[in-house]
Short mmCIF file of C-alpha atoms and ligand atoms in Angstrom, two decimals:
data_model
loop_
_atom_site.label_atom_id
_atom_site.label_comp_id
_atom_site.label_asym_id
_atom_site.label_seq_id
_atom_site.Cartn_x
_atom_site.Cartn_y
_atom_site.Cartn_z
CA MET K 1 40.08 2.31 -25.64
CA GLN K 2 42.59 3.21 -23.77
CA HIS K 3 43.01 6.85 -24.00
CA LEU K 4 46.88 8.77 -23.94
CA LYS K 5 47.56 11.39 -22.42
CA ASN K 6 49.73 12.64 -25.48
CA LEU K 7 47.60 14.85 -27.85
CA ARG K 8 46.72 12.75 -30.69
CA PHE K 9 46.49 14.38 -34.23
CA VAL K 10 45.39 12.49 -36.96
CA MET K 11 45.99 13.65 -40.49
CA GLN K 12 46.40 11.95 -44.16
CA LYS K 13 49.08 9.84 -45.19
CA SER K 14 49.70 10.96 -48.95
CA GLY K 15 47.11 12.91 -50.67
CA ARG K 16 45.74 16.32 -52.02
CA LEU K 17 45.16 16.69 -48.08
CA ALA K 18 48.50 15.93 -46.74
CA GLU K 19 51.37 18.50 -48.18
CA GLY K 20 49.43 21.08 -46.86
CA THR K 21 48.21 20.13 -43.69
CA ILE K 22 52.33 18.94 -43.36
CA ALA K 23 53.38 22.63 -44.85
CA LEU K 24 51.12 24.13 -42.13
CA LEU K 25 52.90 22.01 -38.52
CA GLN K 26 55.55 22.60 -40.49
CA LYS K 27 55.78 26.42 -40.46
CA CYS K 28 54.35 25.23 -36.60
CA GLY K 29 57.54 24.50 -35.81
CA TYR K 30 56.32 20.51 -35.51
CA GLY K 31 59.05 18.31 -36.69
CA VAL K 32 56.10 16.22 -39.07
CA LYS K 33 57.29 15.24 -42.77
CA ILE K 34 55.64 12.95 -45.50
CA ASN K 35 56.68 9.80 -45.32
CA LYS K 36 54.02 7.01 -46.35
CA ARG K 37 55.62 4.45 -44.80
CA GLN K 38 55.57 5.84 -41.03
CA LEU K 39 52.30 5.73 -39.94
CA LEU K 40 52.55 7.14 -36.61
CA LEU K 41 55.35 9.67 -35.26
CA GLN K 42 55.73 10.91 -31.49
CA GLU K 43 56.82 14.26 -31.81
CA LYS K 44 58.84 15.88 -29.51
CA SER K 45 56.63 18.32 -28.49
CA GLY K 46 54.29 15.83 -26.63
CA ILE K 47 51.97 15.40 -30.02
CA ASP K 48 50.94 11.85 -31.69
CA PHE K 49 50.33 12.37 -35.37
CA LEU K 50 48.71 9.81 -37.10
CA PHE K 51 48.74 9.34 -40.62
CA THR K 52 45.03 7.45 -42.20
CA ARG K 53 43.42 7.42 -45.28
CA ASP K 54 40.88 10.44 -45.47
CA ASP K 55 38.48 8.10 -44.94
CA ASP K 56 38.88 7.11 -41.70
CA ILE K 57 39.65 10.68 -40.15
CA PRO K 58 36.14 11.27 -39.28
CA GLY K 59 35.69 7.84 -37.44
CA PHE K 60 39.11 8.08 -35.48
CA LEU K 61 37.91 11.80 -34.03
CA ALA K 62 34.40 11.08 -33.20
CA LYS K 63 35.45 7.53 -31.38
CA ASN K 64 37.93 9.82 -29.38
CA ILE K 65 40.39 7.09 -30.64
CA CYS K 66 42.05 10.98 -31.96
CA ASP K 67 41.33 14.59 -30.35
CA LEU K 68 42.62 16.79 -33.72
CA GLY K 69 42.95 16.34 -37.03
CA VAL K 70 42.34 17.57 -40.47
CA PHE K 71 40.08 17.10 -43.27
CA GLY K 72 38.15 17.88 -46.29
CA GLU K 73 35.05 19.67 -45.55
CA ASN K 74 32.90 17.71 -47.85
CA LEU K 75 33.89 14.89 -45.95
CA LEU K 76 32.61 16.47 -42.53
CA THR K 77 28.95 16.36 -45.05
CA GLU K 78 29.08 13.11 -45.92
CA TYR K 79 30.02 11.62 -42.47
CA SER K 80 27.98 13.81 -40.86
CA LEU K 81 24.53 12.49 -42.70
CA THR K 82 25.78 8.79 -42.44
CA HIS K 83 26.66 8.89 -39.19
CA LYS K 84 24.36 11.66 -37.27
CA ASP K 85 24.84 10.04 -33.81
CA ASP K 86 28.72 10.18 -33.83
CA ALA K 87 29.01 13.11 -35.41
CA HIS K 88 27.86 15.02 -32.54
CA ASN K 89 31.31 14.07 -31.12
CA LEU K 90 33.05 16.54 -33.69
CA GLN K 91 33.50 20.11 -33.33
CA VAL K 92 34.92 21.96 -36.41
CA ILE K 93 37.32 24.34 -34.97
CA MET K 94 38.10 26.76 -38.18
CA PRO K 95 39.19 26.69 -41.89
CA LEU K 96 42.65 25.87 -43.12
CA GLY K 97 42.12 27.73 -46.64
CA PHE K 98 43.69 25.29 -48.59
CA SER K 99 42.62 21.86 -50.54
CA LYS K 100 39.93 24.18 -51.95
CA CYS K 101 37.74 21.89 -54.42
CA ARG K 102 33.91 22.12 -54.75
CA LEU K 103 31.56 19.02 -55.11
CA SER K 104 29.36 19.05 -58.07
CA ILE K 105 27.67 17.58 -60.90
CA ALA K 106 29.38 16.76 -64.61
CA ALA K 107 28.19 15.94 -67.71
CA PRO K 108 29.41 14.09 -71.03
CA GLU K 109 30.32 17.69 -72.95
CA THR K 110 27.32 16.31 -75.24
CA HIS K 111 24.41 16.91 -73.35
CA THR K 112 23.35 20.44 -71.04
CA TYR K 113 21.81 19.96 -67.73
CA PRO K 114 21.05 23.58 -66.61
CA THR K 115 18.71 22.75 -64.27
CA ALA K 116 18.13 20.80 -60.61
CA GLN K 117 15.11 19.11 -62.39
CA THR K 118 16.76 17.92 -65.31
CA LEU K 119 18.59 15.33 -63.31
CA GLN K 120 15.50 13.61 -62.29
CA ASN K 121 15.55 10.14 -63.82
CA LYS K 122 18.69 10.26 -64.99
CA ILE K 123 21.55 8.04 -63.13
CA ILE K 124 24.59 9.70 -60.88
CA ALA K 125 28.20 8.27 -60.04
CA THR K 126 29.49 9.33 -57.05
CA SER K 127 31.86 8.45 -53.99
CA TYR K 128 29.68 11.17 -51.69
CA PRO K 129 26.56 9.35 -52.44
CA GLN K 130 24.96 10.91 -49.20
CA THR K 131 25.28 14.65 -49.70
CA LEU K 132 23.94 13.77 -53.76
CA ALA K 133 20.98 12.37 -51.50
CA HIS K 134 20.46 15.10 -49.46
CA PHE K 135 21.11 17.67 -52.36
CA LEU K 136 18.64 15.58 -54.40
CA LYS K 137 15.89 15.50 -52.19
CA GLN K 138 15.76 19.55 -51.71
CA ASN K 139 15.45 20.20 -55.25
CA ASN K 140 12.41 17.26 -54.97
CA VAL K 141 14.47 14.95 -57.47
CA THR K 142 14.71 11.34 -58.19
CA ALA K 143 17.45 10.27 -59.71
CA GLU K 144 19.72 6.94 -58.78
CA ILE K 145 23.03 6.98 -57.52
CA VAL K 146 25.78 4.71 -57.90
CA THR K 147 28.66 4.77 -55.24
CA MET K 148 32.22 4.42 -56.36
CA HIS K 149 35.08 4.63 -55.04
CA GLY K 150 37.06 6.34 -56.73
CA SER K 151 37.86 6.58 -61.10
CA VAL K 152 34.32 8.24 -60.87
CA GLU K 153 35.07 10.19 -63.92
CA LEU K 154 35.01 7.28 -66.07
CA ALA K 155 31.35 6.46 -65.41
CA PRO K 156 29.39 7.89 -68.28
CA LYS K 157 31.96 7.06 -70.46
CA ILE K 158 32.15 2.81 -69.47
CA GLY K 159 28.15 3.20 -69.26
CA ILE K 160 27.40 2.96 -65.54
CA ALA K 161 25.81 6.35 -64.67
CA ASP K 162 24.24 9.56 -66.97
CA LEU K 163 26.21 11.69 -64.96
CA ILE K 164 29.10 12.38 -62.33
CA CYS K 165 28.99 14.04 -59.00
CA ASP K 166 32.36 14.85 -57.68
CA LEU K 167 35.14 16.85 -56.43
CA VAL K 168 36.25 19.86 -58.95
CA SER K 169 38.97 22.38 -59.04
CA SER K 170 40.40 22.99 -62.26
CA GLY K 171 38.85 21.39 -64.09
CA VAL K 172 41.52 20.36 -66.05
CA THR K 173 40.23 16.28 -64.80
CA LEU K 174 36.71 16.82 -65.66
CA LYS K 175 38.06 17.99 -69.44
CA GLU K 176 40.35 15.08 -69.88
CA ASN K 177 37.29 12.60 -69.52
CA GLY K 178 35.26 14.45 -71.92
CA LEU K 179 33.33 16.09 -68.84
CA VAL K 180 31.69 19.42 -68.09
CA GLU K 181 30.12 20.78 -65.10
CA VAL K 182 26.90 21.88 -64.35
CA MET K 183 26.35 22.48 -60.99
CA LYS K 184 27.43 22.85 -58.15
CA ILE K 185 26.68 21.67 -54.84
CA ALA K 186 29.36 22.29 -52.17
CA ASP K 187 32.36 24.09 -51.82
CA SER K 188 35.24 22.46 -49.60
CA GLN K 189 38.17 23.25 -48.46
CA ALA K 190 40.57 21.78 -45.27
CA VAL K 191 39.27 22.02 -42.30
CA LEU K 192 40.48 21.45 -38.64
CA VAL K 193 38.56 19.62 -36.74
CA ALA K 194 38.02 18.57 -32.53
CA ASN K 195 37.28 15.79 -30.63
CA LYS K 196 34.65 17.74 -28.31
CA THR K 197 35.53 15.73 -25.16
CA ALA K 198 38.61 15.89 -25.39
CA LEU K 199 38.61 19.88 -25.76
CA HIS K 200 37.95 19.72 -21.80
CA THR K 201 39.60 17.54 -20.85
CA GLU K 202 43.44 17.46 -19.38
CA LYS K 203 44.66 17.77 -22.93
CA HIS K 204 43.20 21.03 -22.91
CA SER K 205 46.07 22.96 -22.95
CA LEU K 206 47.96 21.09 -25.34
CA ILE K 207 44.66 21.77 -27.80
CA GLU K 208 45.28 25.02 -26.99
CA ASN K 209 48.76 25.38 -27.55
CA MET K 210 48.14 23.95 -30.58
CA LEU K 211 45.91 26.45 -31.52
CA LEU K 212 47.49 29.50 -30.81
CA ARG K 213 50.15 28.20 -33.12
CA ILE K 214 47.89 27.04 -35.85
CA ASN K 215 46.44 30.95 -35.45
CA GLY K 216 49.71 32.49 -35.65
CA VAL K 217 51.11 30.49 -39.06
CA LEU K 218 47.51 31.60 -40.61
CA ASP K 219 47.54 34.40 -38.96
CA ALA K 220 50.79 35.86 -40.25
CA LYS K 221 50.89 35.78 -43.85
CA GLN K 222 53.73 38.49 -44.38
CA ASN K 223 56.63 40.77 -43.04
CA LYS K 224 55.65 41.66 -39.75
CA TYR K 225 56.44 45.11 -37.79
CA ILE K 226 57.16 43.80 -34.13
CA MET K 227 57.86 46.05 -31.48
CA LEU K 228 58.09 45.36 -27.83
CA HIS K 229 59.63 46.38 -24.77
CA VAL K 230 63.11 44.74 -23.09
CA GLN K 231 65.78 45.36 -21.36
CA LYS K 232 68.56 47.38 -22.33
CA ASP K 233 70.86 44.60 -21.20
CA LYS K 234 68.97 42.29 -23.77
CA ILE K 235 69.02 44.46 -26.60
CA GLU K 236 72.00 42.28 -28.27
CA ALA K 237 70.13 39.19 -27.32
CA VAL K 238 66.45 40.55 -28.73
CA LYS K 239 68.74 41.05 -32.04
CA LYS K 240 69.93 37.23 -31.67
CA ILE K 241 66.57 36.40 -31.77
CA LEU K 242 64.54 38.56 -34.22
CA PRO K 243 66.86 38.85 -37.59
CA SER K 244 65.94 42.23 -38.44
CA ARG K 245 65.00 43.21 -42.28
CA GLU K 246 67.50 46.13 -41.54
CA ALA K 247 68.95 47.19 -38.42
CA PRO K 248 66.77 47.46 -35.67
CA THR K 249 64.77 50.96 -33.70
CA ILE K 250 65.81 51.34 -30.44
CA LEU K 251 63.42 53.63 -28.71
CA GLU K 252 64.34 54.88 -24.90
CA LEU K 253 60.41 54.37 -22.48
CA GLN K 254 59.82 58.17 -20.71
CA GLY K 255 60.22 56.97 -16.98
CA ILE K 256 61.55 53.33 -17.60
CA PRO K 257 65.53 54.35 -17.30
CA ASN K 258 66.24 50.23 -17.63
CA LYS K 259 64.49 49.33 -20.80
CA VAL K 260 63.98 50.58 -24.40
CA ALA K 261 61.82 49.68 -27.07
CA ILE K 262 62.62 47.98 -30.43
CA HIS K 263 60.37 48.36 -33.39
CA THR K 264 61.79 45.60 -36.29
CA VAL K 265 60.41 44.09 -39.95
CA SER K 266 60.20 40.10 -39.46
CA PRO K 267 59.84 37.81 -42.03
CA GLU K 268 57.17 35.31 -41.11
CA GLU K 269 58.89 32.11 -41.33
CA ILE K 270 60.51 32.33 -37.44
CA PHE K 271 57.46 34.27 -36.68
CA TRP K 272 56.23 32.17 -33.80
CA GLU K 273 59.42 30.97 -32.81
CA THR K 274 60.76 33.85 -32.45
CA ILE K 275 57.51 35.05 -30.19
CA GLU K 276 58.60 32.30 -27.78
CA LYS K 277 62.60 33.06 -27.12
CA LEU K 278 61.70 36.96 -26.77
CA LYS K 279 59.01 36.41 -23.63
CA GLU K 280 61.72 33.49 -22.58
CA ILE K 281 64.71 36.74 -22.25
CA GLY K 282 61.78 38.66 -20.21
CA ALA K 283 60.59 40.65 -23.43
CA SER K 284 57.25 42.36 -23.03
CA SER K 285 54.46 44.51 -24.36
CA ILE K 286 54.98 42.46 -27.60
CA LEU K 287 52.81 43.72 -30.41
CA VAL K 288 53.25 41.41 -33.78
CA LEU K 289 51.48 44.28 -36.97
CA PRO K 290 50.77 43.63 -40.98
CA ILE K 291 52.51 45.21 -43.19
CA GLU K 292 50.06 46.49 -45.55
CA LYS K 293 53.24 47.88 -48.74
CA MET K 294 56.66 47.98 -48.49
CA MET K 295 59.39 48.37 -50.40
CA ALA K 296 62.69 46.99 -49.80
P1 ATP U 301 43.03 8.83 -49.33
O1 ATP U 301 43.74 7.34 -49.79
O2 ATP U 301 43.57 9.30 -47.82
O3 ATP U 301 41.36 8.34 -49.32
P2 ATP U 301 41.70 9.87 -52.02
O4 ATP U 301 41.37 9.35 -52.01
O5 ATP U 301 40.18 10.73 -50.54
O6 ATP U 301 42.72 9.36 -50.74
P3 ATP U 301 42.24 12.89 -52.81
O7 ATP U 301 42.31 13.06 -53.87
O8 ATP U 301 43.78 12.76 -51.67
O9 ATP U 301 41.97 11.02 -52.70
O10 ATP U 301 41.27 13.69 -51.82
C1 ATP U 301 41.29 14.38 -50.64
C2 ATP U 301 40.62 15.59 -50.15
O11 ATP U 301 41.22 16.64 -50.89
C3 ATP U 301 39.23 15.28 -50.60
O12 ATP U 301 38.10 14.53 -50.29
C4 ATP U 301 39.13 16.73 -50.85
O13 ATP U 301 38.73 17.35 -49.56
C5 ATP U 301 40.50 17.22 -50.83
N1 ATP U 301 40.21 17.05 -52.64
C6 ATP U 301 39.97 16.16 -53.41
N2 ATP U 301 39.79 16.67 -54.88
C7 ATP U 301 40.62 18.46 -55.19
C8 ATP U 301 40.82 18.79 -55.28
N3 ATP U 301 40.73 18.38 -57.25
N4 ATP U 301 41.16 20.34 -55.21
C9 ATP U 301 41.45 20.26 -54.20
N5 ATP U 301 41.06 19.39 -53.28
C10 ATP U 301 40.53 18.23 -53.42
ZN1 ZN U 302 39.78 9.23 -49.45
#
């Protein structure tokens, strides 16, 4: 397999992970947008973005086809149980805080299955057969597992299974299908995952740069208080780069006559780009502080 120099980032084409991933990447300053027909985007920053079904993402990363990607923890568990050897090539970098859901057992409203033992000898439909089998084994339960790739909620109604094991967030879909959640198997959210080998190749610095941006975005949830030192003749340049909520505070620096300290409050959306531009004009000692409370 040819390994290109560009960093390859793989994400879901459309669905419950795509929206959160796109929003995150846009906040990082990458020019990706939802386009259901485009499968590959070569972005100006030297990163190739690949769009696929989420089910293919763990394999793409494990087999060195891509370097970084986003998918759900639920899929990581299932993949790790079915592809034990390949899964060693995956390294979870960090949870991303979106696409939060849980893998749960749900039953028709008329039934109650309060403990794992009452699942004994039941038929359970799921898209996550290995995760479910692992859970049943841990609880010393024998049950039949029916694998379905979609519309799992229909299984009890059409007589394929007694119960289902599926992803739940609000529970509305279950309710619409006459089901109730009776037991949680695992929590899940979107995670950023890397190909372990890529972390030790020449792509290392590209990855580091991207992680720096992602961390920056995840950390910058509100307005930030920014402090920096800069040459006096660059004050106007700083004001252009850093739009303040009101006016910035300019302070003298003792013993350094040609420089000043600037303190200002800035909104998060321009946070990352702002820091890069400030460095370009020679700003130093840049501190970015969270603001606990603010009254406009
Ligand atoms: P694809 O066409 O990419 O295979 P899909 O059929 O797997 O899409 P999605 O519903 O987009 O379907 O689910 C993708 C991932 O989103 C899941 O693996 C899970 O991590 C997360 N997810 C699923 N259901 C929910 C939910 N109800 N709330 C939040 N996140 C969810
Ligand atoms: Zn899928």
